[in-house]
Amino acid sequence: MQGAAGAGLTVVGAVLVMLALNAPQDGEAAPGAGNARMGEARPGTLTMALPDAVSDVVLTEARAPGRPIVLIDPGHGGRDPGAPAVSGAITEKQLTLTMARELRDLLAKRGRVRVALTRDDDRYLTLDQRADLAGRIGAGLYLSLHMDSAPNPLARGATVYSLSDVASDAEAARFARVENSAAGNGSPVMDGSVEAMLGDLALREQMTASADLAVRMVRKATGRVLLRPEPHRFAAFHVLRRARVPAVLFEAGYVSNADDEVSLASPEGRKRIVSALADAIEADLATRAAR
Ligand SMILES: [Zn+2]
């Protein structure tokens, strides 16, 4: 039942244990801060031991203390390869991990935010394990990274999905249903109590902030990244809701399209996407901090 990674184990206790803290000197990001790899203790990173299937989380340090934390979640992994690319040479789980590492490294180099990845290797995590990590490390923003796939080989471009209780279109609703089915049980039923209403208010705020983030991502990506028509879509994604912080799911392009695959598999193609995402993330957190 329980694989080497302990996938599927229930998360009990969310106590973070600080294993190693090597503070960067003179408040500056340490050299090589952009090259964090799991299990590699080095200056400029904070390693947190988390129980069960979630690996130790490496948090990059920023140029100043107390900067907001971004959680980047490379979709799929382990026994779940995600969508195969049209060439057959690569799968979605490899591309999401590569892109997530590049985004983490760029944000770490700039030093305006702290960054962690839900996985920094080829492992299987449930949607709940991914989303719950946001609360456990105190993240202020959650970004789920995916690559799209469609029966139509001509479909191309990136899409940003944000959380909403009403779907933007039938395709977004269908996509959310597919994503949510991987999560097992859905969210708890609201019972109309004060607690539930407070939860609802927090949920409204989360949805508004997530939509703002998605709009900002589209704006930063426009002219740099090939986007689908109507690139900001929304639906009731379990993983985004459960993250409880402003959260979006970014589909970077179609691995079922030959041109998109070439672009997503190339460092230059990914660089355009990664820098647009980094700009949007930094701007979003700076705006929220200023409020
Ligand atoms: Zn995916």
XYZ file of C-alpha atoms and ligand atoms in Angstrom:
292
model
C 0.000 0.000 0.000
C 2.636 2.349 1.029
C 5.364 3.019 -1.504
C 8.889 4.179 -0.885
C 7.715 7.767 -0.799
C 4.941 6.888 1.678
C 2.412 8.407 -0.691
C -1.152 8.469 0.504
C -0.345 8.560 4.204
C -2.596 10.714 6.313
C -0.886 13.852 7.497
C -0.833 13.908 11.278
C 0.558 16.887 13.122
C 1.841 19.874 11.263
C 4.762 20.803 13.440
C 7.652 22.293 11.547
C 11.030 21.410 12.919
C 13.890 23.659 11.973
C 16.797 21.488 11.006
C 19.371 23.959 9.855
C 19.465 27.683 9.546
C 22.484 29.215 7.947
C 21.648 32.877 7.789
C 23.074 34.701 4.791
C 25.811 37.133 5.709
C 25.262 40.894 5.744
C 21.631 40.388 4.863
C 22.553 39.577 1.279
C 21.494 36.494 -0.596
C 24.338 34.029 -0.486
C 26.142 33.187 -3.692
C 24.501 30.255 -5.345
C 21.205 30.907 -3.566
C 19.559 30.196 -6.865
C 20.710 26.617 -6.961
C 18.887 25.085 -4.036
C 18.421 21.361 -4.256
C 16.621 19.202 -1.789
C 18.756 17.849 0.996
C 21.631 20.125 0.189
C 22.277 22.252 3.270
C 24.085 25.386 2.231
C 24.123 29.052 3.178
C 21.003 30.970 2.324
C 18.511 28.207 2.799
C 16.290 26.987 5.585
C 15.440 23.321 5.722
C 12.231 22.248 7.399
C 11.538 18.642 8.238
C 7.942 17.695 7.551
C 6.269 14.459 8.587
C 5.485 11.563 6.222
C 5.431 11.683 2.431
C 6.317 15.327 2.072
C 10.071 15.655 1.797
C 12.105 18.175 3.712
C 11.244 21.565 2.332
C 14.052 23.887 1.378
C 13.162 27.536 1.674
C 15.383 30.048 -0.095
C 16.354 33.162 1.831
C 15.584 36.682 0.618
C 17.703 39.836 0.820
C 15.786 41.034 3.881
C 14.189 39.034 6.684
C 10.470 38.392 6.819
C 9.867 38.446 3.077
C 6.731 36.602 1.904
C 6.956 32.937 1.008
C 5.944 31.576 -2.397
C 5.068 27.893 -2.742
C 5.601 26.543 -6.258
C 3.957 23.199 -6.963
C 5.230 21.263 -10.009
C 2.221 19.203 -11.113
C 2.294 15.378 -11.173
C 5.348 13.272 -10.271
C 6.281 9.718 -9.363
C 3.715 7.202 -10.600
C 1.683 10.060 -12.110
C 3.537 11.242 -15.246
C 0.851 13.721 -16.351
C 0.361 14.249 -20.073
C 2.864 12.725 -22.515
C 4.430 15.121 -25.009
C 3.565 14.631 -28.674
C 7.155 13.624 -29.518
C 7.118 10.958 -26.819
C 10.478 12.273 -25.597
C 9.265 13.902 -22.391
C 6.327 13.935 -19.983
C 4.477 16.701 -18.187
C 5.912 15.828 -14.762
C 9.473 16.428 -16.040
C 8.627 19.771 -17.614
C 6.734 21.033 -14.563
C 9.677 20.175 -12.294
C 12.233 21.807 -14.598
C 10.161 24.962 -14.899
C 9.453 25.096 -11.155
C 13.173 24.859 -10.376
C 13.969 27.608 -12.863
C 11.291 29.864 -11.395
C 12.510 29.150 -7.867
C 16.100 29.901 -8.868
C 15.184 33.177 -10.565
C 13.098 34.380 -7.600
C 15.861 33.338 -5.180
C 18.470 35.220 -7.214
C 16.381 38.398 -7.159
C 15.858 37.954 -3.404
C 12.540 39.783 -3.026
C 10.622 36.723 -1.832
C 11.385 33.355 -0.240
C 10.541 30.279 -2.272
C 9.850 26.604 -1.652
C 8.851 23.744 -3.935
C 6.310 21.066 -3.006
C 8.622 18.532 -4.666
C 12.191 18.830 -5.899
C 12.423 15.317 -7.284
C 10.275 12.752 -9.071
C 7.818 11.840 -6.320
C 4.088 11.358 -6.033
C 2.148 13.754 -3.806
C -1.618 13.969 -3.328
C -3.345 17.270 -4.044
C -4.036 17.682 -0.326
C -0.366 17.193 0.556
C 0.557 19.852 -1.997
C -2.049 22.385 -0.891
C -1.574 21.812 2.845
C 2.102 22.602 2.541
C 1.125 26.232 1.885
C -0.239 26.587 5.418
C 2.506 24.518 6.984
C 5.297 26.745 5.715
C 3.297 29.979 6.015
C 3.205 30.670 2.283
C 1.504 33.840 1.049
C 1.046 32.605 -2.504
C 0.574 29.202 -4.127
C 1.342 28.484 -7.770
C 0.479 25.131 -9.320
C 2.399 24.480 -12.555
C 1.054 22.254 -15.328
C 1.352 21.608 -19.051
C -1.840 21.355 -21.081
C -2.885 18.597 -23.475
C -5.790 18.394 -25.929
C -7.087 16.058 -28.648
C -6.808 18.971 -31.087
C -3.087 18.985 -32.061
C -3.342 22.660 -33.050
C -4.337 23.885 -29.585
C -1.542 26.107 -28.235
C -0.760 28.680 -25.587
C -0.796 29.245 -21.839
C -3.807 29.577 -19.527
C -4.098 30.876 -15.956
C -6.836 29.342 -13.817
C -7.991 30.919 -10.585
C -10.397 29.705 -7.931
C -14.075 30.488 -8.263
C -17.311 28.797 -7.280
C -18.701 29.589 -10.740
C -16.740 28.330 -13.750
C -15.779 30.729 -16.539
C -16.726 28.197 -19.216
C -17.661 24.549 -19.709
C -14.083 23.549 -20.494
C -12.761 25.104 -17.262
C -15.508 23.355 -15.278
C -14.614 20.026 -16.896
C -10.911 20.577 -16.245
C -11.567 21.342 -12.559
C -13.660 18.160 -12.245
C -10.788 16.087 -13.663
C -8.262 17.789 -11.371
C -10.514 17.410 -8.326
C -11.093 13.704 -8.934
C -7.408 13.173 -8.145
C -7.960 14.738 -4.721
C -10.240 12.054 -3.341
C -12.879 13.598 -1.096
C -14.025 17.090 -1.860
C -14.183 19.979 0.549
C -16.314 19.757 3.690
C -19.941 20.800 3.444
C -20.693 24.191 4.965
C -23.342 24.000 7.700
C -24.344 27.658 8.044
C -22.686 28.103 11.446
C -20.722 31.233 12.339
C -17.524 29.323 11.700
C -18.744 28.311 8.274
C -19.690 31.908 7.454
C -16.294 33.153 8.557
C -14.787 30.461 6.368
C -16.927 31.697 3.522
C -15.744 35.280 3.984
C -12.126 34.130 3.949
C -12.913 32.098 0.842
C -14.367 35.188 -0.943
C -11.208 37.135 -0.119
C -9.067 34.251 -1.321
C -10.992 34.095 -4.612
C -10.702 37.851 -5.197
C -6.969 37.860 -4.455
C -6.462 34.792 -6.675
C -8.288 36.473 -9.564
C -6.111 39.595 -9.089
C -3.005 37.413 -9.256
C -4.242 35.681 -12.418
C -4.989 39.024 -14.102
C -1.504 40.227 -13.203
C 0.055 37.068 -14.632
C -1.797 37.507 -17.911
C -0.707 41.151 -18.067
C 2.963 40.305 -17.415
C 2.870 37.428 -19.909
C 1.189 39.375 -22.713
C 3.653 39.980 -25.540
C 6.231 37.621 -24.004
C 4.404 34.317 -23.819
C 1.956 32.752 -26.268
C -1.426 32.846 -24.514
C -4.704 31.195 -25.375
C -7.702 33.344 -26.246
C -9.328 34.380 -22.922
C -6.249 33.228 -20.994
C -7.717 33.893 -17.532
C -10.251 31.207 -16.706
C -11.716 30.102 -13.423
C -13.436 27.153 -11.778
C -13.786 25.382 -8.419
C -10.371 23.774 -8.061
C -10.074 21.794 -4.850
C -6.296 22.215 -4.630
C -6.501 26.010 -5.009
C -9.250 26.329 -2.420
C -7.448 24.110 0.039
C -4.252 26.171 -0.225
C -6.188 28.940 1.625
C -3.962 31.654 0.163
C -4.087 33.471 -3.184
C -3.577 30.570 -5.571
C -3.522 29.982 -9.312
C -2.977 27.029 -11.591
C -0.780 27.927 -14.567
C -0.915 25.765 -17.694
C 2.281 26.786 -19.471
C 1.318 25.472 -22.928
C 0.267 22.320 -24.771
C 2.591 19.333 -24.829
C 0.124 17.867 -27.349
C 1.219 20.574 -29.815
C 4.579 20.099 -31.548
C 5.546 23.802 -31.513
C 4.554 24.310 -27.885
C 6.519 21.201 -26.911
C 9.674 22.506 -28.587
C 9.246 25.850 -26.824
C 8.509 24.304 -23.396
C 11.436 21.905 -23.748
C 13.880 24.709 -24.582
C 15.585 26.879 -21.924
C 14.839 30.016 -23.997
C 11.147 29.189 -24.294
C 10.848 28.501 -20.580
C 12.813 31.626 -19.689
C 10.135 33.868 -21.208
C 7.447 32.135 -19.160
C 9.494 31.971 -15.957
C 10.436 35.661 -16.027
C 6.814 36.697 -16.650
C 5.682 34.530 -13.718
C 8.426 35.902 -11.461
C 7.459 39.500 -12.315
C 3.795 38.802 -11.576
C 4.539 37.001 -8.292
C 6.790 39.778 -7.003
C 4.368 42.512 -8.028
C 1.429 40.696 -6.469
C 3.130 40.175 -3.113
C 4.526 43.720 -3.069
C 1.041 45.144 -3.704
C -0.520 43.047 -0.989
C 2.243 43.931 1.499
C 1.676 47.630 0.819
C -2.043 47.437 1.708
Zn -1.318 18.507 -15.303
